[in-house]
Coordinates of C-alpha atoms in Angstrom, one line a residue:
X7 CA -17.6 4.6 19.4
X8 CA -15.6 7.6 18.3
X9 CA -17.1 10.9 17.3
X10 CA -15.1 13.8 15.6
X11 CA -16.3 17.3 16.1
X12 CA -15.1 20.4 14.1
X13 CA -11.7 19.0 14.0
X14 CA -8.8 21.0 12.3
X15 CA -5.0 20.5 12.0
X16 CA -2.3 23.1 11.0
X17 CA 1.2 22.4 10.3
X18 CA 3.8 25.1 9.5
X19 CA 1.1 27.7 8.8
X20 CA -0.7 25.5 6.5
X21 CA -4.0 23.6 7.1
X22 CA -3.9 19.8 6.5
X23 CA -7.7 19.6 7.1
X24 CA -10.4 21.7 8.7
X25 CA -13.9 21.5 10.1
X26 CA -14.0 17.6 10.1
X27 CA -17.3 16.0 11.7
X28 CA -17.3 12.2 11.6
X29 CA -18.7 9.3 13.3
X30 CA -17.0 5.9 13.6
X31 CA -19.3 3.2 14.9
X32 CA -18.8 -0.5 16.1
X33 CA -18.8 -3.5 13.5
X34 CA -17.2 -1.3 10.7
X35 CA -13.9 -1.1 9.1
X36 CA -12.8 2.4 7.9
X37 CA -10.0 2.6 5.5
X38 CA -8.2 6.0 5.6
X39 CA -6.8 7.1 2.0
X40 CA -5.2 10.2 0.7
X41 CA -2.1 11.3 -1.3
X42 CA 1.4 11.3 0.5
X43 CA 1.5 14.3 2.7
X44 CA -2.3 14.6 3.0
X45 CA -2.4 13.8 6.6
X46 CA -3.4 10.2 6.9
X47 CA -1.1 9.1 9.6
X48 CA -1.5 12.5 11.5
X49 CA -5.3 12.1 11.5
X50 CA -4.8 8.5 12.9
X51 CA -2.5 9.9 15.7
X52 CA -5.1 12.5 16.5
X53 CA -7.9 9.8 16.7
X54 CA -5.6 7.6 19.1
X55 CA -4.8 10.5 21.3
X56 CA -1.0 10.4 20.3
X57 CA -1.3 13.9 18.8
X58 CA -3.3 17.0 19.8
X59 CA -5.3 18.7 17.1
X60 CA -5.2 22.4 16.3
X61 CA -8.9 22.8 17.2
X62 CA -11.9 20.6 17.7
X63 CA -12.3 17.4 19.6
X64 CA -12.3 13.6 19.4
X65 CA -14.6 11.9 21.9
X66 CA -14.4 8.1 22.6
X67 CA -17.2 6.2 24.2
X68 CA -16.3 5.7 28.0
X69 CA -15.2 2.2 28.9
X70 CA -14.0 1.0 25.5
X71 CA -10.4 -0.2 25.0
X72 CA -8.4 0.9 22.0
X73 CA -5.4 -0.9 20.6
X74 CA -2.9 0.8 18.3
X75 CA -0.3 -0.8 16.0
X76 CA 3.1 0.4 17.3
X77 CA 5.8 1.4 14.8
X78 CA 8.9 1.3 17.0
X79 CA 10.5 -2.3 16.5
X80 CA 13.0 -1.6 19.3
X81 CA 10.5 -0.5 22.0
X82 CA 10.2 -4.2 23.4
X83 CA 13.6 -5.6 22.9
X84 CA 13.8 -6.4 26.7
X85 CA 10.6 -8.6 26.4
X86 CA 9.8 -12.0 25.0
X87 CA 7.6 -12.3 21.8
X88 CA 4.8 -13.7 24.1
X89 CA 5.0 -11.0 26.7
X90 CA 5.1 -8.3 23.9
X91 CA 1.9 -9.6 22.3
X92 CA 0.1 -9.8 25.8
X93 CA 1.1 -6.3 26.5
X94 CA -1.4 -5.3 23.9
X95 CA -3.8 -5.6 26.8
X96 CA -1.9 -3.4 29.3
X97 CA -4.3 -4.1 32.3
X98 CA -4.2 -7.8 31.9
X99 CA -0.4 -7.7 31.5
X100 CA 0.0 -5.6 34.7
X101 CA -2.4 -8.0 36.7
X102 CA -0.1 -10.9 35.6
X103 CA 2.9 -9.2 36.6
X104 CA 1.6 -8.1 40.1
X105 CA 0.3 -11.7 40.6
X106 CA 3.5 -13.3 39.8
X107 CA 5.5 -10.9 42.0
X108 CA 3.1 -11.8 45.1
X109 CA 3.5 -15.4 44.6
X110 CA 7.2 -15.1 44.4
X111 CA 7.4 -13.6 47.9
X112 CA 9.0 -15.6 50.6
X113 CA 7.1 -13.9 53.4
X114 CA 3.6 -14.3 52.0
X115 CA 1.2 -12.4 54.2
X116 CA -2.7 -12.6 54.7
X117 CA -2.9 -9.3 52.9
X118 CA -0.9 -10.7 50.0
X119 CA -3.4 -13.6 49.9
X120 CA -6.4 -11.3 49.8
X121 CA -4.8 -9.2 47.1
X122 CA -3.9 -12.4 45.1
X123 CA -7.4 -13.6 45.3
X124 CA -8.7 -10.3 43.9
X125 CA -6.2 -10.4 41.0
X126 CA -7.2 -14.0 40.3
X127 CA -10.8 -13.1 39.9
X128 CA -9.8 -10.2 37.5
X129 CA -7.3 -12.1 35.6
X130 CA -9.9 -14.9 34.9
X131 CA -12.6 -12.3 34.0
X132 CA -10.2 -10.7 31.4
X133 CA -9.4 -14.1 29.9
X134 CA -6.0 -14.4 31.5
X135 CA -5.9 -18.3 31.4
X136 CA -6.3 -18.2 27.7
X137 CA -4.0 -15.3 27.0
X138 CA -0.9 -17.3 26.0
X139 CA -3.0 -19.7 23.8
X140 CA -4.8 -16.7 22.1
X141 CA -1.5 -14.9 21.6
X142 CA 0.0 -18.0 20.1
X143 CA -3.0 -18.4 17.7
X144 CA -2.6 -14.8 16.5
X145 CA 1.2 -15.2 16.0
X146 CA 0.8 -18.4 14.1
X147 CA -1.8 -17.0 11.9
X148 CA 0.5 -14.1 11.1
X149 CA 3.4 -16.6 10.3
X150 CA 5.4 -16.4 13.5
X151 CA 6.6 -20.1 14.2
X152 CA 5.9 -21.5 17.8
X153 CA 9.6 -21.9 18.3
X154 CA 10.1 -18.2 18.3
X155 CA 7.1 -17.3 20.7
X156 CA 9.4 -17.1 23.9
X157 CA 12.4 -15.7 22.1
X158 CA 13.6 -12.2 23.2
X159 CA 12.4 -9.4 20.9
X160 CA 16.0 -8.2 20.6
X161 CA 17.0 -11.6 19.1
X162 CA 14.0 -11.7 16.7
X163 CA 14.2 -11.3 12.9
X164 CA 13.0 -7.8 12.0
X165 CA 10.6 -9.3 9.5
X166 CA 9.0 -11.2 12.4
X167 CA 9.0 -8.2 14.7
X168 CA 6.6 -6.5 12.4
X169 CA 4.2 -9.4 12.7
X170 CA 4.6 -9.5 16.5
X171 CA 3.7 -5.8 16.8
X172 CA 0.6 -6.5 14.7
X173 CA -0.3 -9.4 16.8
X174 CA 0.0 -7.1 19.9
X175 CA -2.5 -4.7 18.3
X176 CA -4.9 -7.6 17.6
X177 CA -4.6 -9.4 20.9
X178 CA -7.2 -9.3 23.8
X179 CA -10.5 -8.4 21.9
X180 CA -10.0 -4.7 21.9
X181 CA -13.1 -2.5 21.1
X182 CA -11.2 -0.3 18.7
X183 CA -8.1 -1.2 16.6
X184 CA -6.1 1.4 14.7
X185 CA -3.5 0.3 12.2
X186 CA -1.2 2.3 10.1
X187 CA 0.0 0.3 7.1
X188 CA -0.7 -3.1 8.6
X189 CA 0.1 -5.0 5.5
X190 CA 3.6 -3.5 4.9
X191 CA 6.3 -6.3 5.0
X192 CA 3.7 -9.0 5.2
X193 CA 3.7 -12.0 3.1
X194 CA 0.5 -12.9 1.0
X195 CA -0.5 -15.7 3.5
X196 CA -0.2 -13.4 6.4
X197 CA -2.2 -10.7 4.7
X198 CA -5.0 -13.2 3.8
X199 CA -5.1 -14.3 7.6
X200 CA -5.3 -10.6 8.7
X201 CA -8.2 -9.9 6.2
X202 CA -10.1 -13.0 7.7
X203 CA -9.4 -11.8 11.1
X204 CA -10.7 -8.4 10.6
X205 CA -13.7 -9.5 8.7
X206 CA -14.8 -11.5 11.7
X207 CA -13.8 -8.7 14.2
X208 CA -16.9 -7.3 16.0
X209 CA -15.3 -3.9 17.0
X210 CA -14.3 -0.8 15.1
X211 CA -11.2 -0.9 12.7
X212 CA -9.6 2.3 11.4
X213 CA -6.7 1.6 9.1
X214 CA -4.5 3.6 6.8
X215 CA -3.4 1.6 3.9
X216 CA -2.0 1.8 0.3
X217 CA -3.1 -1.8 -0.2
X218 CA -6.1 -1.7 -2.6
X219 CA -7.1 -5.5 -2.2
X220 CA -6.9 -5.1 1.5
X221 CA -9.2 -2.1 1.4
X222 CA -11.6 -3.7 -0.9
X223 CA -11.8 -6.9 1.3
X224 CA -12.2 -5.5 4.7
X225 CA -13.4 -1.9 4.4
X226 CA -17.3 -1.0 4.9
X227 CA -16.3 2.7 4.6
X228 CA -13.6 4.9 3.1
X229 CA -12.4 8.0 4.8
X230 CA -10.8 10.3 2.1
X231 CA -8.4 13.0 3.0
X232 CA -8.2 15.5 0.0
X233 CA -8.8 19.2 -0.9
X234 CA -8.0 20.0 2.8
X235 CA -11.2 18.2 3.9
X236 CA -12.0 14.6 5.3
X237 CA -15.0 13.0 4.0
X238 CA -16.5 9.5 4.7
X239 CA -18.0 7.3 2.0
X240 CA -20.0 4.0 2.5
X241 CA -18.4 1.1 0.5
X242 CA -14.9 -0.3 -0.3
X243 CA -12.0 1.3 -2.1
X244 CA -13.2 0.5 -5.7
X245 CA -16.7 1.8 -4.9
X246 CA -15.2 5.0 -3.7
X247 CA -12.8 5.3 -6.8
X248 CA -15.5 4.7 -9.4
X249 CA -17.7 7.1 -7.7
X250 CA -15.2 9.8 -7.2
X251 CA -14.2 9.4 -10.8
X252 CA -17.8 9.9 -11.9
X253 CA -18.4 12.9 -9.8
X254 CA -15.3 14.5 -11.2
X255 CA -16.5 13.9 -14.7
X256 CA -20.1 15.2 -14.0
X257 CA -18.4 18.5 -12.6
X258 CA -16.1 18.8 -15.7
X259 CA -19.0 18.2 -18.0
X260 CA -21.2 20.6 -16.4
X261 CA -18.4 23.4 -16.2
X262 CA -17.9 22.7 -19.9
X263 CA -21.6 23.4 -20.7
X264 CA -21.7 26.4 -18.4
X265 CA -18.6 27.9 -20.0
X266 CA -19.9 27.4 -23.4
X267 CA -23.1 29.0 -22.5
X268 CA -21.3 31.9 -20.8
X269 CA -19.2 32.5 -24.0
X270 CA -22.3 32.4 -26.0
X271 CA -24.1 34.9 -23.9
X272 CA -21.1 37.2 -23.8
X273 CA -20.9 37.2 -27.5
X274 CA -24.5 38.1 -28.0
X275 CA -24.2 40.9 -25.4
X276 CA -21.2 42.3 -27.2
X277 CA -23.0 42.2 -30.5
X278 CA -26.4 43.6 -29.4
X279 CA -25.9 45.7 -26.4
X280 CA -25.8 49.0 -28.5
X281 CA -28.7 47.9 -30.7
X282 CA -31.9 49.3 -29.4
X283 CA -34.0 46.6 -31.2
X284 CA -32.0 44.0 -29.4
X285 CA -31.4 45.8 -26.1
X286 CA -34.0 43.9 -24.2
X287 CA -32.8 40.4 -25.3
X288 CA -29.1 41.6 -24.3
X289 CA -30.4 42.6 -20.9
X290 CA -32.1 39.4 -20.4
X291 CA -29.2 37.5 -21.4
X292 CA -26.9 39.6 -19.1
X293 CA -29.2 38.7 -16.1
X294 CA -29.0 34.9 -17.2
X295 CA -25.1 35.4 -17.4
X296 CA -25.1 36.6 -13.8
X297 CA -26.6 33.5 -12.7
X298 CA -24.2 31.2 -14.5
X299 CA -20.9 30.3 -12.7
X300 CA -18.2 27.8 -13.7
X301 CA -17.6 25.6 -10.6
X302 CA -14.0 25.7 -9.5
X303 CA -13.0 22.0 -9.2
X304 CA -11.1 21.7 -5.9
X305 CA -7.3 21.3 -6.4
X306 CA -6.7 17.6 -5.4
X307 CA -3.7 16.5 -3.6
X308 CA -3.7 13.4 -5.9
X309 CA -1.3 13.2 -8.8
X310 CA -1.1 10.3 -11.1
X311 CA 2.1 9.6 -13.0
X312 CA 1.9 8.1 -16.6
X313 CA 3.3 4.7 -16.8
X314 CA 3.3 3.0 -20.2
X315 CA 5.6 0.6 -21.7
X316 CA 5.9 0.4 -25.6
X317 CA 8.0 -2.3 -27.1
X318 CA 10.0 -1.4 -30.0
X319 CA 10.1 -4.9 -31.4
X320 CA 7.5 -7.7 -31.6
X321 CA 8.3 -10.8 -29.8
X322 CA 9.2 -14.0 -31.6
X323 CA 8.2 -17.6 -30.6
X324 CA 11.2 -18.3 -28.3
X325 CA 11.1 -16.1 -25.1
X326 CA 12.9 -17.6 -22.2
X327 CA 14.1 -21.1 -21.1
X328 CA 15.3 -21.8 -17.5
X329 CA 17.0 -25.1 -17.1
X330 CA 17.9 -26.6 -13.7
X331 CA 19.1 -23.4 -12.1
X332 CA 20.4 -23.7 -8.5
X333 CA 21.5 -21.0 -6.3
X334 CA 22.9 -21.0 -2.7
X335 CA 23.5 -17.9 -0.9
X336 CA 25.3 -17.8 2.7
X337 CA 24.7 -21.5 2.9
X338 CA 21.0 -21.2 2.2
X339 CA 19.5 -23.0 -0.8
X340 CA 17.4 -20.4 -2.6
X341 CA 16.8 -22.2 -5.9
X342 CA 17.0 -25.9 -6.4
X343 CA 17.0 -27.1 -9.9
X344 CA 14.4 -24.6 -11.1
X345 CA 13.1 -25.3 -14.6
X346 CA 10.4 -23.4 -16.6
X347 CA 9.9 -21.9 -20.0
X348 CA 8.2 -18.6 -20.9
X349 CA 5.9 -18.0 -23.9
X350 CA 5.2 -14.7 -25.7
X351 CA 1.7 -14.3 -24.0
X352 CA 2.9 -14.8 -20.4
X353 CA 2.6 -12.3 -17.6
X354 CA 3.9 -14.3 -14.6
X355 CA 3.5 -13.5 -10.9
X356 CA 6.5 -14.7 -8.9
X357 CA 5.2 -15.4 -5.2
X358 CA 6.2 -17.1 -2.1
X359 CA 7.5 -16.2 1.4
X360 CA 11.1 -16.4 0.3
X361 CA 11.7 -13.1 -1.5
X362 CA 15.4 -13.8 -1.6
X363 CA 14.7 -16.6 -4.1
X364 CA 12.8 -14.2 -6.3
X365 CA 15.5 -11.7 -6.2
X366 CA 18.2 -14.2 -6.9
X367 CA 16.3 -15.6 -9.9
X368 CA 15.9 -12.0 -11.4
X369 CA 19.5 -11.4 -10.7
X370 CA 20.5 -14.6 -12.6
X371 CA 18.3 -13.7 -15.5
X372 CA 19.8 -10.2 -15.8
X373 CA 23.4 -11.5 -15.6
X374 CA 24.0 -10.1 -12.2
X375 CA 24.4 -13.4 -10.4
X376 CA 26.1 -16.6 -11.6
X377 CA 24.0 -19.7 -10.8
X378 CA 25.7 -22.7 -9.0
X379 CA 24.2 -25.0 -11.6
X380 CA 21.9 -24.8 -14.6
X381 CA 21.4 -22.3 -17.4
X382 CA 19.0 -19.9 -19.1
X383 CA 18.5 -18.6 -22.6
X384 CA 16.7 -15.6 -23.7
X385 CA 15.0 -15.7 -27.2
X386 CA 16.8 -13.8 -30.0
X387 CA 13.9 -11.5 -30.4
X388 CA 13.8 -10.3 -26.8
X389 CA 15.0 -7.3 -24.9
X390 CA 14.7 -7.0 -21.3
X391 CA 14.4 -4.1 -18.8
X392 CA 14.6 -4.6 -15.1
X393 CA 13.3 -2.8 -12.0
X394 CA 15.5 -4.3 -9.1
X395 CA 14.2 -4.5 -5.5
X396 CA 17.4 -2.5 -4.3
X397 CA 18.0 0.3 -6.8
X398 CA 20.7 2.1 -4.7
X399 CA 23.5 1.2 -7.2
X400 CA 21.8 3.6 -9.8
X401 CA 21.8 6.6 -7.5
X402 CA 24.3 6.4 -4.4
X403 CA 27.2 8.8 -4.8
X404 CA 25.5 10.2 -8.1
X405 CA 25.3 14.1 -7.9
X406 CA 23.9 14.3 -11.5
X407 CA 20.8 16.3 -12.0
X408 CA 17.7 14.2 -12.7
X409 CA 17.3 15.4 -16.4
X410 CA 21.0 14.3 -17.1
X411 CA 20.6 11.1 -15.3
X412 CA 17.7 10.1 -17.5
X413 CA 19.3 11.5 -20.7
X414 CA 22.0 8.5 -20.5
X415 CA 19.0 6.1 -21.1
X416 CA 17.3 8.1 -23.8
X417 CA 17.7 8.0 -27.6
X418 CA 16.3 11.6 -27.6
X419 CA 18.8 13.8 -25.8
X420 CA 17.2 17.3 -25.9
X421 CA 16.0 18.9 -22.7
X422 CA 12.5 19.7 -24.0
X423 CA 11.7 16.0 -24.5
X424 CA 13.2 14.8 -21.4
X425 CA 11.5 17.4 -19.2
X426 CA 8.2 16.7 -20.9
X427 CA 8.7 13.0 -20.0
X428 CA 9.7 13.8 -16.5
X429 CA 6.7 15.9 -16.1
X430 CA 4.5 13.0 -16.8
X431 CA 6.3 11.2 -14.1
X432 CA 5.5 14.0 -11.5
X433 CA 8.9 15.6 -11.9
X434 CA 7.7 19.0 -13.0
X435 CA 9.4 22.5 -13.0
X436 CA 12.7 22.7 -11.1
X437 CA 12.2 19.0 -9.9
X438 CA 13.9 18.0 -13.1
X439 CA 17.2 19.6 -12.0
X440 CA 17.2 17.8 -8.5
X441 CA 20.5 15.8 -7.8
X442 CA 19.4 12.3 -8.0
X443 CA 21.1 11.3 -4.7
X444 CA 18.6 13.4 -2.6
X445 CA 15.5 11.8 -4.2
X446 CA 13.0 10.0 -1.8
X447 CA 12.4 6.2 -2.2
X448 CA 9.2 6.7 -4.2
X449 CA 10.9 9.2 -6.6
X450 CA 13.7 6.8 -7.2
X451 CA 11.3 4.1 -8.2
X452 CA 9.5 6.5 -10.6
X453 CA 13.0 7.3 -12.1
X454 CA 13.6 3.5 -12.6
X455 CA 10.2 3.3 -14.2
X456 CA 11.1 6.1 -16.5
X457 CA 14.4 4.3 -17.5
X458 CA 12.4 1.2 -18.4
X459 CA 9.8 3.1 -20.5
X460 CA 12.6 4.6 -22.5
X461 CA 14.2 1.3 -23.2
X462 CA 11.5 -0.1 -25.6
X463 CA 12.0 -3.4 -24.2
X464 CA 9.5 -6.3 -24.9
X465 CA 10.1 -8.2 -21.6
X466 CA 9.9 -6.4 -18.3
X467 CA 11.2 -7.8 -15.0
X468 CA 9.9 -6.0 -11.8
X469 CA 11.0 -7.0 -8.4
X470 CA 8.7 -5.5 -5.7
X471 CA 7.9 -2.4 -7.8
X472 CA 5.2 -1.0 -5.4
X473 CA 7.8 -0.5 -2.5
X474 CA 7.9 3.2 -1.6
X475 CA 5.1 4.1 -4.0
X476 CA 1.8 5.9 -3.1
X477 CA -1.5 4.6 -4.2
X478 CA -1.7 6.9 -7.2
X479 CA 1.8 5.7 -8.6
X480 CA 0.7 2.0 -7.8
X481 CA -2.4 2.3 -9.9
X482 CA -0.4 3.9 -12.7
X483 CA 2.0 1.0 -12.7
X484 CA -0.8 -1.5 -12.5
X485 CA -2.5 0.1 -15.6
X486 CA 0.7 0.3 -17.5
X487 CA 1.5 -3.5 -16.9
X488 CA -2.1 -4.4 -17.7
X489 CA -2.0 -2.6 -21.1
X490 CA 1.7 -3.8 -22.0
X491 CA 1.6 -6.1 -25.0
X492 CA 4.9 -7.8 -24.1
X493 CA 6.0 -10.3 -21.4
X494 CA 5.9 -9.4 -17.6
X495 CA 7.8 -11.1 -14.8
X496 CA 6.5 -9.5 -11.6
X497 CA 7.4 -10.3 -8.0
X498 CA 5.0 -8.3 -5.7
X499 CA 2.9 -8.4 -2.5
X500 CA 0.2 -6.3 -4.2
X501 CA -2.8 -8.8 -4.5
X502 CA -4.8 -6.5 -6.8
X503 CA -1.8 -6.0 -9.3
X504 CA -1.0 -9.8 -9.3
X505 CA -4.7 -10.6 -10.0
X506 CA -5.3 -8.0 -12.7
X507 CA -2.0 -8.2 -14.5
X508 CA -0.9 -11.8 -14.5
X509 CA -2.1 -15.0 -16.1
X510 CA 0.3 -17.5 -14.6
X511 CA 1.8 -18.0 -11.1
X512 CA 5.3 -19.4 -10.1
X513 CA 5.5 -19.8 -6.4
X514 CA 8.9 -20.4 -4.6
X515 CA 8.8 -23.2 -1.9
X516 CA 11.1 -23.1 1.2
X517 CA 13.2 -25.8 -0.2
X518 CA 14.1 -23.9 -3.3
X519 CA 11.7 -25.7 -5.7
X520 CA 8.7 -24.0 -7.5
X521 CA 5.0 -24.6 -8.1
X522 CA 4.0 -23.4 -11.7
X523 CA 0.4 -22.9 -12.4
X524 CA -1.4 -21.2 -15.4
X525 CA -4.3 -19.0 -14.4
X526 CA -5.0 -15.9 -12.3
X527 CA -3.6 -15.3 -8.9
X528 CA -7.0 -15.8 -7.2
X529 CA -7.3 -19.2 -9.0
X530 CA -3.8 -20.1 -7.7
X531 CA -4.9 -19.2 -4.1
X532 CA -8.0 -21.3 -4.5
X533 CA -5.9 -24.2 -5.7
X534 CA -3.5 -23.8 -2.8
X535 CA -6.4 -23.8 -0.2
X536 CA -7.8 -27.1 -1.8
X537 CA -4.3 -28.7 -1.5
X538 CA -4.1 -27.7 2.2
X539 CA -7.6 -29.2 2.8
X540 CA -6.6 -32.5 1.4
X541 CA -3.8 -32.8 4.1

């Protein structure tokens, strides 16, 4: 459906990518990946026609309809939620409006009747009579309640607006759907619904995403932007990752063997070049040396920080007891007599649509919020480290250089140690002297992770740690939490992280109560589906 021919894109005198030749065909889902700044969103904008490339061409099969996930949440404030979704099929929406305008005329003429008849035929052919029911089905699947379907977008909760714009992109059976970070700000149930929708979608899907589980579930191909090139691979994200790691390992091993051979030959030539008896062998080896080359491994734009939590003290038997905690904020009951205990082997996933309840519980456990009722008690052997969802209090108004900011949380105060530590967290060179108040969202999260690693805590609490992080940093956090020998309390939307890290799930219900299940996250979801099927 889409062919890309000799495509190149230049920004500020630098090439994002060059000489790209790709084919996107129907029935496939393509996941676009790459480091931050590699050009993922730019490439998607070029494919959708929103942005012109420096050179080359994008050709789309004539007659196909393309739908693109819009990013501007305020663009449709004058329209209802239902109209906004139906506007995903612009032709159908324009027919609806023209038809309605004709029928509202007081002086309805014969010409109006003929035009209305034409419009009715086209309206039916485009599925107009089912438009509202189809739009409602998509909205409900994404978690937008039916009572909100005819609200003005201007009056709609921003969290629901994101879902409405996604529903707009999926509406009306487009031939091509282009999605830039479609799972951002979606709850787990909405993501699951979206995955099922795309698995059944017969057209072409092209999506930029940092969500590894989403990419693994829906993608038939991975489009990797790296080394200034764009390459397409068959398979999902995990297949691409394992394959790319293997290729890099093979190149490194080949280079090592070649380098060793080169050094051996050079040494022989130096020793025997002046020796007449050995001159023929030296000449032979020189010819062999000329043929050997150490392949230069391309400089990847990907950078992986090191995330590793090392507890200074072993955990005892008693970890945490939460007794009948209740919290009400702004008249809303977030926690209602919540009770649970934590054991020394627990890594708990905190899930549910109500993120405010998760955050409130973490704030209570860290002494930042006083519960209305109930109590909690940490075991005497425990020490806690906390990554809050909102870390602004640690950085706002602070003009301290990064190395000095980190120094206050470190036992070792010398610059060499701190700069080495920051280097492993991708703050190399002069980055260590940046004022912390100018750091990006992702850099601030990496700072908070650094603070946690320096604490030596044996219990870590993380509230949405993947917010603002690129895929490489997310993988590093995932790896660090999996290897951590202590207790983990983790609130996240990252399915892959929840599944690979956690062995227990606590799900927050709308009424403030919890469901507590031992097992993996996937096992919890299977149980949840079985409960729904019983109803």
